[in-house]
Coordinates of C-alpha atoms in Angstrom, one line a residue:
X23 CA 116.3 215.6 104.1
X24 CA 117.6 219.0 103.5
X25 CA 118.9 220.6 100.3
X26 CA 122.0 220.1 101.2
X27 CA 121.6 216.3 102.0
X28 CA 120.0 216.2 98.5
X29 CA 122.3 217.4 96.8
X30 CA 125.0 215.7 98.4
X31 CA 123.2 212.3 97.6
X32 CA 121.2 212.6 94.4
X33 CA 124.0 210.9 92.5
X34 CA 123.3 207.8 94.3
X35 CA 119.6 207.9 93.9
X36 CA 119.9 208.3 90.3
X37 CA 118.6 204.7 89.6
X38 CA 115.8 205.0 91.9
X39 CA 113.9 208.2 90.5
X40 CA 114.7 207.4 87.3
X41 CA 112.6 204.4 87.9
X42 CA 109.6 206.3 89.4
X43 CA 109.6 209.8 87.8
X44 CA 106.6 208.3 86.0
X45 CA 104.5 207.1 89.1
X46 CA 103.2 210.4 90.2
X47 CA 101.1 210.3 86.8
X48 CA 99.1 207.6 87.7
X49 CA 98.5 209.1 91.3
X50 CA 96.9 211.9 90.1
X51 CA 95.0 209.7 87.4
X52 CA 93.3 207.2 90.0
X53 CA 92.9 210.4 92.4
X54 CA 90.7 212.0 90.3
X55 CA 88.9 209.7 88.3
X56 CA 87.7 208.8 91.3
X57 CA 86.9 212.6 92.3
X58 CA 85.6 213.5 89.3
X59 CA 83.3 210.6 88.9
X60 CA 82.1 211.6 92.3
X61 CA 81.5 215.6 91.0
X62 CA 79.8 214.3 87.8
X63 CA 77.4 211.9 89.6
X64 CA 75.7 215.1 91.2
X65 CA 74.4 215.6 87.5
X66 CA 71.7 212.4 88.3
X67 CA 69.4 215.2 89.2
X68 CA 68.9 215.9 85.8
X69 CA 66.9 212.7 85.4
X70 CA 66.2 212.6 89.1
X71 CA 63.6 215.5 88.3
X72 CA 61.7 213.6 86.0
X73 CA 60.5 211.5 88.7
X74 CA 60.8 213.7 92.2
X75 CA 58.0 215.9 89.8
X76 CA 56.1 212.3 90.2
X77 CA 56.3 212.5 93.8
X78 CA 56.0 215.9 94.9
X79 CA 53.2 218.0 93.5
X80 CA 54.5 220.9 94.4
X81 CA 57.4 220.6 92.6
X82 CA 55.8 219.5 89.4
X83 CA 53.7 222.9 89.6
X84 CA 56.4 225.0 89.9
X85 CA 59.0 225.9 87.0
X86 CA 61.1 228.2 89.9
X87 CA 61.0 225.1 92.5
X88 CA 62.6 222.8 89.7
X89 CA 65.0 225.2 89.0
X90 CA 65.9 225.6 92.8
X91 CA 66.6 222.1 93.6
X92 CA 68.9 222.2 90.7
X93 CA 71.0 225.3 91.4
X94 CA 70.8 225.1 95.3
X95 CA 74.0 222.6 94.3
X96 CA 75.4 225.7 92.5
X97 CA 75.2 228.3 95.9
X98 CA 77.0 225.5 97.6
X99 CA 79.3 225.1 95.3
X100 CA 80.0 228.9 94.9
X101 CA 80.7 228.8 99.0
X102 CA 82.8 226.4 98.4
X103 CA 84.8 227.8 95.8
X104 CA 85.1 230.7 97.5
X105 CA 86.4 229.3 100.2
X106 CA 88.3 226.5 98.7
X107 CA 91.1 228.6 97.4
X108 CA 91.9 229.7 101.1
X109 CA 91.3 226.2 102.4
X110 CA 93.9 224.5 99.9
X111 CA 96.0 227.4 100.9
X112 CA 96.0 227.2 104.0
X113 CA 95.9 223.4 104.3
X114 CA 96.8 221.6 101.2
X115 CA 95.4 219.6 98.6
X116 CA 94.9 216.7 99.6
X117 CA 92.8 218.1 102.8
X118 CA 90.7 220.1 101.0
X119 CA 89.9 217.2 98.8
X120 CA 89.3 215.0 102.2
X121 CA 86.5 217.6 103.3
X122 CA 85.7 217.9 100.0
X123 CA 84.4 213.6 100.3
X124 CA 83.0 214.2 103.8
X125 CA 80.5 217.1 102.7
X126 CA 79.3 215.2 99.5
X127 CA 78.5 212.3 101.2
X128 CA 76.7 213.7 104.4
X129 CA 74.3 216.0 101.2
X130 CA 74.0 212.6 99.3
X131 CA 72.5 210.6 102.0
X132 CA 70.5 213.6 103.1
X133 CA 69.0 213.8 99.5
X134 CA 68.1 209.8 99.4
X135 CA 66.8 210.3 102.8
X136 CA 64.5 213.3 102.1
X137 CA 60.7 213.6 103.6
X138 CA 60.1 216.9 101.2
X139 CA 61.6 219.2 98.8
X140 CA 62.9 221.5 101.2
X141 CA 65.0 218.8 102.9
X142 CA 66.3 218.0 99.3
X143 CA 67.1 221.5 98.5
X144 CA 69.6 221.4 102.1
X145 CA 71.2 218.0 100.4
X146 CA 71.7 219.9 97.2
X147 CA 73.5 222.8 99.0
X148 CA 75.5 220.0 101.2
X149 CA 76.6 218.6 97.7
X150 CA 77.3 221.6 95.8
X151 CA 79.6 223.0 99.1
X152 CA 81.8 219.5 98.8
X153 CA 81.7 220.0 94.7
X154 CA 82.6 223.4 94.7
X155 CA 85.8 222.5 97.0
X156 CA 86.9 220.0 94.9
X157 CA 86.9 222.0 91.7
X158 CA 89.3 224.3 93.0
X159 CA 91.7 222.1 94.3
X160 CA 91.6 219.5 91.2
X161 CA 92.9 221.6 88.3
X162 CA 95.7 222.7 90.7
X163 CA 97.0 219.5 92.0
X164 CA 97.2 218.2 88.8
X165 CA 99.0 221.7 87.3
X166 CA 101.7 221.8 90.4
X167 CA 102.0 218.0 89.7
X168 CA 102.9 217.9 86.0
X169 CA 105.8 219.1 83.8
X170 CA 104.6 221.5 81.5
X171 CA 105.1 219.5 78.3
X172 CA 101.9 217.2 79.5
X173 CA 100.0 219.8 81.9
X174 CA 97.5 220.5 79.4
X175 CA 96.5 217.0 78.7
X176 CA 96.6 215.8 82.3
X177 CA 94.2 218.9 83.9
X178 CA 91.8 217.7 80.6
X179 CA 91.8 214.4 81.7
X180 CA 90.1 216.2 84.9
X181 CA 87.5 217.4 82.6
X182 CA 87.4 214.0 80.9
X183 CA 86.3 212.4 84.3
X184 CA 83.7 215.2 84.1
X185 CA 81.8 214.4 81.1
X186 CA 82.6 210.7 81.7
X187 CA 80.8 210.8 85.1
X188 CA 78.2 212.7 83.3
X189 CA 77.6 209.7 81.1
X190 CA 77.9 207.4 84.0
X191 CA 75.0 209.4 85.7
X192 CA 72.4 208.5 83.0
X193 CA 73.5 205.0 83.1
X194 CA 72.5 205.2 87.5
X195 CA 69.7 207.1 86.2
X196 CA 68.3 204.2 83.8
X197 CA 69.1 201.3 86.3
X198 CA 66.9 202.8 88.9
X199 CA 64.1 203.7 86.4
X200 CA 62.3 200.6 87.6
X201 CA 62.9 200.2 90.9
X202 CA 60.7 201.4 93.9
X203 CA 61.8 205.1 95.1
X204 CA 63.8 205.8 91.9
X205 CA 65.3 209.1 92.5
X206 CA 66.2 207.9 95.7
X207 CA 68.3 205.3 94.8
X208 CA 69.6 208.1 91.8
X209 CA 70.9 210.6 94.1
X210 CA 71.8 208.4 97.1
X211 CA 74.7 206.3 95.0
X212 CA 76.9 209.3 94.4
X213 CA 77.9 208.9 97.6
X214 CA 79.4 205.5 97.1
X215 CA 82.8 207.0 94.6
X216 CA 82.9 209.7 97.3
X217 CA 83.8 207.4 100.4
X218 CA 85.9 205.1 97.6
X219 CA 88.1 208.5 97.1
X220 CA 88.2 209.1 100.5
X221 CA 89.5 206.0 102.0
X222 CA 92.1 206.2 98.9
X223 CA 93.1 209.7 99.2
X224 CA 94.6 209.0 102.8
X225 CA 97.4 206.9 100.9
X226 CA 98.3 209.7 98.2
X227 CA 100.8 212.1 98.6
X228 CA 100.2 216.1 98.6
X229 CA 100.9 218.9 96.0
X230 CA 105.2 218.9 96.3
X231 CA 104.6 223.0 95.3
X232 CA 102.1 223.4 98.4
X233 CA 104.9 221.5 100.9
X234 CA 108.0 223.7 99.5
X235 CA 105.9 226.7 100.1
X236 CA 105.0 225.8 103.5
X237 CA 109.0 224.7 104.3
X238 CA 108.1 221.0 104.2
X239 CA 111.3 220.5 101.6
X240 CA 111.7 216.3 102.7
X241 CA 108.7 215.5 101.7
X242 CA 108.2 218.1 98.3
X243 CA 111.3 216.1 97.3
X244 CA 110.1 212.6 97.9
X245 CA 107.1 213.6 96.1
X246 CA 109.2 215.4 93.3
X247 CA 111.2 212.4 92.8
X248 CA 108.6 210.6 91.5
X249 CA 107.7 212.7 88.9
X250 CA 111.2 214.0 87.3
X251 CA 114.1 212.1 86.1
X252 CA 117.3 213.6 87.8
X253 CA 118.1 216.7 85.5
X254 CA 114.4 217.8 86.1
X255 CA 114.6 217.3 89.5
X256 CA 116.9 219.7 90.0
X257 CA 116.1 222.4 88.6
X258 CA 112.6 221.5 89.6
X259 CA 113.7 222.3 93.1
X260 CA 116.0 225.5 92.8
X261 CA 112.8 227.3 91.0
X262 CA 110.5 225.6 94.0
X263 CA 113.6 226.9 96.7
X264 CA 113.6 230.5 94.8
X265 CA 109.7 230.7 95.0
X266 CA 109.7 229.9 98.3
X267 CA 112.5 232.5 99.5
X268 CA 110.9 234.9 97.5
X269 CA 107.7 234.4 99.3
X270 CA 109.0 234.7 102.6
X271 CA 110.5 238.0 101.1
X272 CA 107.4 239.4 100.8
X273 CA 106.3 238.5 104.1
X274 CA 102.5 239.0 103.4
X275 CA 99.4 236.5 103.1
X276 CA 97.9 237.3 99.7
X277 CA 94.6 238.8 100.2
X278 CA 91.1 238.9 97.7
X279 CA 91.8 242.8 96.8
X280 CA 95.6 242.2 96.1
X281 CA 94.7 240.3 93.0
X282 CA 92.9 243.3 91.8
X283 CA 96.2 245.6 92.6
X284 CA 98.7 245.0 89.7
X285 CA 98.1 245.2 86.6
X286 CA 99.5 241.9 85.4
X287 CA 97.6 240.0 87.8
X288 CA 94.5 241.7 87.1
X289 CA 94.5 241.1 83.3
X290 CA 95.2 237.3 84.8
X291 CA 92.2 236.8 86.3
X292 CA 90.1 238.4 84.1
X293 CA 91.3 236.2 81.3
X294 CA 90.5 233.0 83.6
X295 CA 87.7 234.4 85.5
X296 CA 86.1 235.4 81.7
X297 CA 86.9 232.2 80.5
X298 CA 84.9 230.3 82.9
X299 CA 82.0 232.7 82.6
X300 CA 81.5 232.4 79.2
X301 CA 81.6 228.7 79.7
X302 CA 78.2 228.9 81.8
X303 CA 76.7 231.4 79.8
X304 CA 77.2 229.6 76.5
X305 CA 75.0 227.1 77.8
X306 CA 76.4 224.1 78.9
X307 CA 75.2 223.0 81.7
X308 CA 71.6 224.1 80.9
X309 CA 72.5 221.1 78.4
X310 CA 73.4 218.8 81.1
X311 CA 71.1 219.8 83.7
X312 CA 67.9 220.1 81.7
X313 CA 68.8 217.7 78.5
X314 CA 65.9 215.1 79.6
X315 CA 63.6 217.9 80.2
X316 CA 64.7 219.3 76.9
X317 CA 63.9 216.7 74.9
X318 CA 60.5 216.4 76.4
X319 CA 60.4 220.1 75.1
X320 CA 60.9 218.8 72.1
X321 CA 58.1 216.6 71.8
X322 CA 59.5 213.0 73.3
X323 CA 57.6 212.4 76.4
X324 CA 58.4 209.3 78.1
X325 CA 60.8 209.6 80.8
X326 CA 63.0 206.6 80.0
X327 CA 63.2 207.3 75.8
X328 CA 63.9 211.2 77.2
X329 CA 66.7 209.4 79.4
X330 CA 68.3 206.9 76.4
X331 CA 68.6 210.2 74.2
X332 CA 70.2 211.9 77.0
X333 CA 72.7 209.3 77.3
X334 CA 73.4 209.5 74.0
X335 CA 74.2 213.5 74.8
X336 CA 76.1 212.7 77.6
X337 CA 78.3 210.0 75.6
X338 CA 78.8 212.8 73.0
X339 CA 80.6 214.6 75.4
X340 CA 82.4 212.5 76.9
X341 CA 84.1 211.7 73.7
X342 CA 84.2 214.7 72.8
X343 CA 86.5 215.6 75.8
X344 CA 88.7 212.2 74.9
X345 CA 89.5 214.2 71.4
X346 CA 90.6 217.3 73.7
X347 CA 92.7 216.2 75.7
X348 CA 94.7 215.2 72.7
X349 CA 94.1 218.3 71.1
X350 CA 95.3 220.9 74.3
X351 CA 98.8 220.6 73.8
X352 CA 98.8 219.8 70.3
X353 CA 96.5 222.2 68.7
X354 CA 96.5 224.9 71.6
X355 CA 94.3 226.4 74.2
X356 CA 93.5 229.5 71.9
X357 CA 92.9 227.6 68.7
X358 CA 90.5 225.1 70.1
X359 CA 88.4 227.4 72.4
X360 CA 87.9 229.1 69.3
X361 CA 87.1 226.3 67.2
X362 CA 84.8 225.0 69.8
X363 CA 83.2 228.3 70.1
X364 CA 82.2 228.5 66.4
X365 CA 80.8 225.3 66.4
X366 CA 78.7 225.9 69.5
X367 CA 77.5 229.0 67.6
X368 CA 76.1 226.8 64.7
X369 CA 74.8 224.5 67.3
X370 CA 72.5 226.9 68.6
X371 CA 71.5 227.9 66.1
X372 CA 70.4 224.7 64.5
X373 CA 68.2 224.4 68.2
X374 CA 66.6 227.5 67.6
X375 CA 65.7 227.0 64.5
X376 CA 64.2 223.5 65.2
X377 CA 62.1 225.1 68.1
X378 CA 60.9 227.9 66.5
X379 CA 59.6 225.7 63.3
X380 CA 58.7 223.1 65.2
X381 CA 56.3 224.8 67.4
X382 CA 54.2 226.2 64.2
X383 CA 54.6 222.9 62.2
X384 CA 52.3 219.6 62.0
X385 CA 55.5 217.4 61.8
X386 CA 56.8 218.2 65.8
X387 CA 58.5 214.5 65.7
X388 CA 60.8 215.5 63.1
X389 CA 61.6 218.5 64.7
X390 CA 62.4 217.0 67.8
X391 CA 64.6 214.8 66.4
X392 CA 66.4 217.9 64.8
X393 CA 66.7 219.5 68.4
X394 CA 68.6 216.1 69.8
X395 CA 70.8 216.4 66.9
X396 CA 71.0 219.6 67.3
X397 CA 71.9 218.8 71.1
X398 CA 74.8 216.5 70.1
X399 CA 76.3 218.6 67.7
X400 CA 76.3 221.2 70.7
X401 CA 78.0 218.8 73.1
X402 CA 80.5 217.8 70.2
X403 CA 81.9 221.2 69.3
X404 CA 81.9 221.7 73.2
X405 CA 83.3 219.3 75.3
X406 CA 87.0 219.2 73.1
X407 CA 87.6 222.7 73.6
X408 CA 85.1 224.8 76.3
X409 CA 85.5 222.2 78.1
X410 CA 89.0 221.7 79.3
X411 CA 90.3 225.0 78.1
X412 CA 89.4 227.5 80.9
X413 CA 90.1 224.9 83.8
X414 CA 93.4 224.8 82.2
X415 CA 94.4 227.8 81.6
X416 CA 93.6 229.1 84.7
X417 CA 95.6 226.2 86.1
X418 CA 98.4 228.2 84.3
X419 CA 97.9 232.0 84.1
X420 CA 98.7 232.6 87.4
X421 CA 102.4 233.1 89.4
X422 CA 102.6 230.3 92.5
X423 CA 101.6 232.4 95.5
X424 CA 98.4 234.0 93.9
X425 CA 97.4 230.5 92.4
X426 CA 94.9 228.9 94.9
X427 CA 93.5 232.3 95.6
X428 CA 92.7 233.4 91.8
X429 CA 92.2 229.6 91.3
X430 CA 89.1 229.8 93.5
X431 CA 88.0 233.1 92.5
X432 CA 87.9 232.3 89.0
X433 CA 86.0 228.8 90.0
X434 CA 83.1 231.0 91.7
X435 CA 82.6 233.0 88.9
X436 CA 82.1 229.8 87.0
X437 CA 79.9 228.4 89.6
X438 CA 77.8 232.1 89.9
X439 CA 77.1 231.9 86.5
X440 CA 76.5 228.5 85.9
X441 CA 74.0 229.4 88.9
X442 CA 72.1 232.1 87.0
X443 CA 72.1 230.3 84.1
X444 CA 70.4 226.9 86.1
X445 CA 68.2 229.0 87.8
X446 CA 66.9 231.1 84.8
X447 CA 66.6 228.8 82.0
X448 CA 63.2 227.5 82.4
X449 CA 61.6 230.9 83.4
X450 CA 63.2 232.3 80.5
X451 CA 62.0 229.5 78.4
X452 CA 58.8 230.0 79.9
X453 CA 58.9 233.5 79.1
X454 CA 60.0 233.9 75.6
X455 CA 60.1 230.2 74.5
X456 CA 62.6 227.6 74.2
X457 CA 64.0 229.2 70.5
X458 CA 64.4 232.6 71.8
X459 CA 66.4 231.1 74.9
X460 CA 69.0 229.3 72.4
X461 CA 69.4 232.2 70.3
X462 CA 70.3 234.3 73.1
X463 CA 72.8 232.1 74.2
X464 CA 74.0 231.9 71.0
X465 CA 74.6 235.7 70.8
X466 CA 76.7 235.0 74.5
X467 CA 79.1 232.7 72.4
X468 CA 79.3 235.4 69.7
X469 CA 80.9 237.3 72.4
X470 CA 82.9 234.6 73.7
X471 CA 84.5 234.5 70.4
X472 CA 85.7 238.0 70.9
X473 CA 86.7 238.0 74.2
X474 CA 89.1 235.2 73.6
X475 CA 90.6 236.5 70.4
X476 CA 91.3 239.5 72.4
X477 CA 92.1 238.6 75.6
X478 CA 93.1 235.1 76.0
X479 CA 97.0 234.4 75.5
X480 CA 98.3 231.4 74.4
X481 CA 99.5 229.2 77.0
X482 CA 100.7 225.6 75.3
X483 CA 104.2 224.4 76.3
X484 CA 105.3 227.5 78.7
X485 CA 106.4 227.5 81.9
X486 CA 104.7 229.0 84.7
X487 CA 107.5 231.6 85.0
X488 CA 107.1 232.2 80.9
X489 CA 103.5 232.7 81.2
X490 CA 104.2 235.4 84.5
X491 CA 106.5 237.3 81.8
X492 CA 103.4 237.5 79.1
X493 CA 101.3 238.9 81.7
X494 CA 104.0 241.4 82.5
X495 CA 104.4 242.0 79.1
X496 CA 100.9 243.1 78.2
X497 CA 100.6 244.6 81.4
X498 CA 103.7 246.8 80.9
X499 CA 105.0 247.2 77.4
X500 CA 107.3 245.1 75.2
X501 CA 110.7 244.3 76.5
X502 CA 113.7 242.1 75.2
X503 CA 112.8 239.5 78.1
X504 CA 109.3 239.0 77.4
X505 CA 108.5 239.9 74.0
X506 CA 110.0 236.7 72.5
X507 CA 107.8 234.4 74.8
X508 CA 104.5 236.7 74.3
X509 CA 105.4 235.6 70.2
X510 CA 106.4 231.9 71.0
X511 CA 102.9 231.6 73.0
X512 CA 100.8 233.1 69.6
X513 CA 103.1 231.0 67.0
X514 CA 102.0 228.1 69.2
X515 CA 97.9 229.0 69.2

C-alpha cells in the first residue's frame, strides 16, 4: 500500500482502525512484561551469592571475586549497549530484541551449568550482552509506539516490569533455598521468560517509525493503524513521510562523533546520558545487587531471614514504580526526579547513620533493623521517580534519526556506571566502612539534585518535534518558535 493508496482508501477503513487503534497498547504491554521479567530475573544473583560463597571457597575469600561475578553482567551489558543502538538501527526492534532472548538464554544455562567461578563469570558476561541489548531497544519501541499524551506512562510501565521482576527474583531465590544445587536452579530459570518472549516476539509487529525510515511504508501503516484513530493516523504519517524525506536529504548514516557536533544534540545527550549516570551513582543497584548481603552487614545473618527482608525491599520498589507511572505524566519528569532525589538524600542518610551508631553500640539488632528501614525508605523515594524518569526522557530528548544511536550511548553510560559502582562497593565498604560508603553516595545525589534543576528540561505532553525546538532553543537563543514551548515544558514540571 502506498501513500497514495492510503489516502485514497482511508475513508473506508475508518470503522476498522477505529476499532484497533487501541491494540497496539497491549502488544507492547505483553512484549515487555515478558522482556522485562526476563532482564530483572538476572538480579537472582543477588541471593545466588549467598550460597555460590557456600560452594566455592574462593569466592567466599574474596570481596573483589564477589564483586566480579556480579558486574561481569554489567561489561556485557555495556557491549551490548554499545552496540545495540546500531543493531536496532540497522535491523529493527523487534530483531535486536530476538538476539537479545538468544544470548540470555545460552549465559543462563551456562551459569546453571558451571564447574567453577570462572565459567560463571563467562555466563554473567553472556547475560549482561543479551540485557544490555534489550535495554536499548525497550524504552524506544515503546516511545516510537505511543502518542505522546501516554508515552510517559507506557516507557514506566518498562521500568515497572523492572522492579516487578526484581521482586519476582527473590520469590525464585526463596523457592530454591531448599533444594539441592540452590543457585543453580536460581540462575538457570531466568532463562525460561527469555525463550517465552522469544517464541512470542516472532508474532509481534516492529517499531512503525523504524519501517517508515527504512521505506517499508505498507507495513508502518498497518502497524500505525492500530494505534491511532483516523485523524491521528494521518498526521501520524505526513510527520513519519517528512522525517523520512528529510533523512534521505541528508544522505549520511549518523555516526558516534556527530552526536557530539551540534550544539543542540550535545546538550541532548548530556541531559540523558547524566540522567542515567546519576541513577547508578546514587546507589541503586548497589541496593539491589548487594541488599541480602547488606542486611547481613547489618547484623541479620541467616541467608533465608537476609532473603524475606530483601523481598520486602524488592516489593517496595516495585510499588513504588506502580505510583510512578501514574505520576510521569501527571506530576512531570522534572518534578518527580526531584522529589525522588530528596528523598533518596534523607534515605541515606538514615543508613549512614544507623551504620555508623550501630557499629559502636551494644544494641546492633535495633540498628539493623533501622538500616532495613532505612533500605525501604530508599527504594520508596526511588523507584517512582529515578526510576522511570531517565529511561524516559531519553526515550524523548532526541530527534528520530539520532534516537537509537544516543539511545544506546546514553544506556552504556548507565551500564558503565552501574559497573563501577557493583564492582567498588564492597571494597569501598571494606575500606572506609559501610556508613562512609552511604554518605558518599548521598553527597552523589546532592549533585544529582543540581544537575537536574539545571539541566534537565521538562518533557511531559510534548511532541518529539516540540522537545527538538527546546533543545534548539537553549542551544541557540530565544526565538518566537521555540520560546513558547521551552515555557509550556517548565509550566508543566
Amino acid at each position: 500500500m502506498t501513500l497514495q493508496s492510503w489516502n485514497e482508501t482511508r475513508f473506508i477503513r475508518r470503522d476498522r482502525v477505529g476499532g484497533l487503534h487501541h491494540c497496539n497498547f497491549e502488544i507492547s504491554i505483553l512484549q515487555f512484561t515478558i522482556l522485562l521479567f526476563k532482564l530483572s530475573l538476572w538480579g537472582v544473583i543477588s541471593g545466588a551469592l549467598l550460597y555460590i560463597k557456600d560452594d566455592f571457597e574462593a569466592v567466599n575469600q574474596s570481596s573483589f571475586l564477589q564483586e566480579t561475578i556480579v558486574s561481569m553482567a554489567l561489561v556485557g551489558a555495556i557491549v551490548g549497549a554499545a552496540s545495540g543502538g546500531w543493531i536496532n538501527d540497522a535491523y529493527g526492534r523487534k530483531k535486536a530484541t530476538l538476539l537479545a532472548d538468544v544470548v540470555f538464554t545460552a549465559g543462563a544455562l551456562i551459569m546453571a551449568a558451571a564447574p567453577d567461578p570462572y565459567v560463571l563469570i563467562l555466563g554473567r558476561l553472556l547475560v549482561g550482552f543479551g540485557v544490555g541489548i534489550a535495554s536499548v531497544t525497550a524504552p524506544v519501541y515503546i516511545a516510537e509506539a505511543s502518542p505522546s499524551e501516554v508515552r510517559g506512562g507506557l516507557v514506566s510501565t518498562n521500568v515497572l516490569m523492572i522492579t516487578g521482576g526484581q521482586f519476582l527474583s527473590y520469590l525464585v531465590n526463596l523457592a530454591f533455598t531448599e533444594v539441592p544445587g540452590t543457585w543453580r536452579w536460581m540462575l538457570g530459570v531466568s532463562a525460561v521468560p527469555a525463550i517465552i518472549q522469544f517464541t512470542l516476539m516472532l508474532f509481534l509487529p516492529e517499531s512503525p517509525r523504524w519501517l517508515f525510515m527504512k521505506g517499508d511504508q505498507d507495513k508502518a501503516i498497518a502497524v500505525l493503524s492500530r494505534i491511532y484513530d483516523i485523524a491521528r493516523l494521518e498526521d501520524e504519517i505526513d510527520h513519519l513521510s517528512n522525517a523520512a524525506e528529510e533523512e534521505k536529504r541528508k544522505k549520511n548514516t549518523v555516526r558516534y562523533l556527530d552526536v557530539f557536533k551540534t550544539k543542540e544534540i550535545r546538550l541532548a545527550f548530556f541531559a540523558g546520558a547524566g540522567l542515567q549516570a546519576f541513577q547508578q551513582f546514587t546507589g541503586i543497584n548497589t541496593v539491589m545487587y548487594y541488599s541480602p548481603t547488606i542486611v547481613q552487614m547489618a547484623g541479620f545473618k541467616s541467608n533465608k531471614l537476609a532473603l524475606l527482608l530483601s523481598l520486602a525491599v524488592a516489593a517496595t520498589n516495585a510499588a513504588g514504580t506502580i505510583v510512578g507511572i501514574y505520576l510521569i505524566d501527571h506530576f512531570g519528569r522534572k518534578k518527580l526526579a526531584l522529589s525522588s532525589l530528596s528523598g533518596v538524600i534523607v534515605s541515606l542518610f538514615l543508613l549512614s547513620w544507623s551504620f555508623f551508631t550501630g557499629s559502636s553500640s551494644s544494641s546492633n539488632g535495633v540498628y539493623g533493623w533501622i538500616a532495613v528501614i532505612g533500605l525501604a525508605l530508599y527504594i520508596a523515594f526511588f523507584s517512582p521517580g529515578m526510576g522511570p524518569v531517565p529511561w524516559t526522557v531519553n526515550s524523548e530528548v532526541y530527534p528520530e534519526q539520532y534516537r537509537g544511536i544516543c539511545g544506546g550511548m546514553s544506556a552504556t553510560v548507565n551500564w558503565i556506571s552501574n559497573l563501577i559502582v557493583a564492582q567498588s562497593f564492597l571494597s569501598v565498604a571494606d575500606t572506609v566502612g559501610t556508613g562512609a560508603t552511604f554518605l558518599i553516595l548521598a553527597g552523589i545525589a546532592v549533585l544529582a539534585v543540581v544537575f537536574v534543576m539545571v539541566y534537565v528540561p521538562e518533557t511531559k505532553g510534548l511532541t518529539f518535534l516540540e522537545v527538538e525546538q527546546i533543545w534548539k532553543e537553549r542551544a541557540w537563543g530565544s526565538s518566537s518558535n521555540t520560546e513558547s514551548l521551552l515555557e509550556h515544558g517548565e509550566r508543566s514540571s
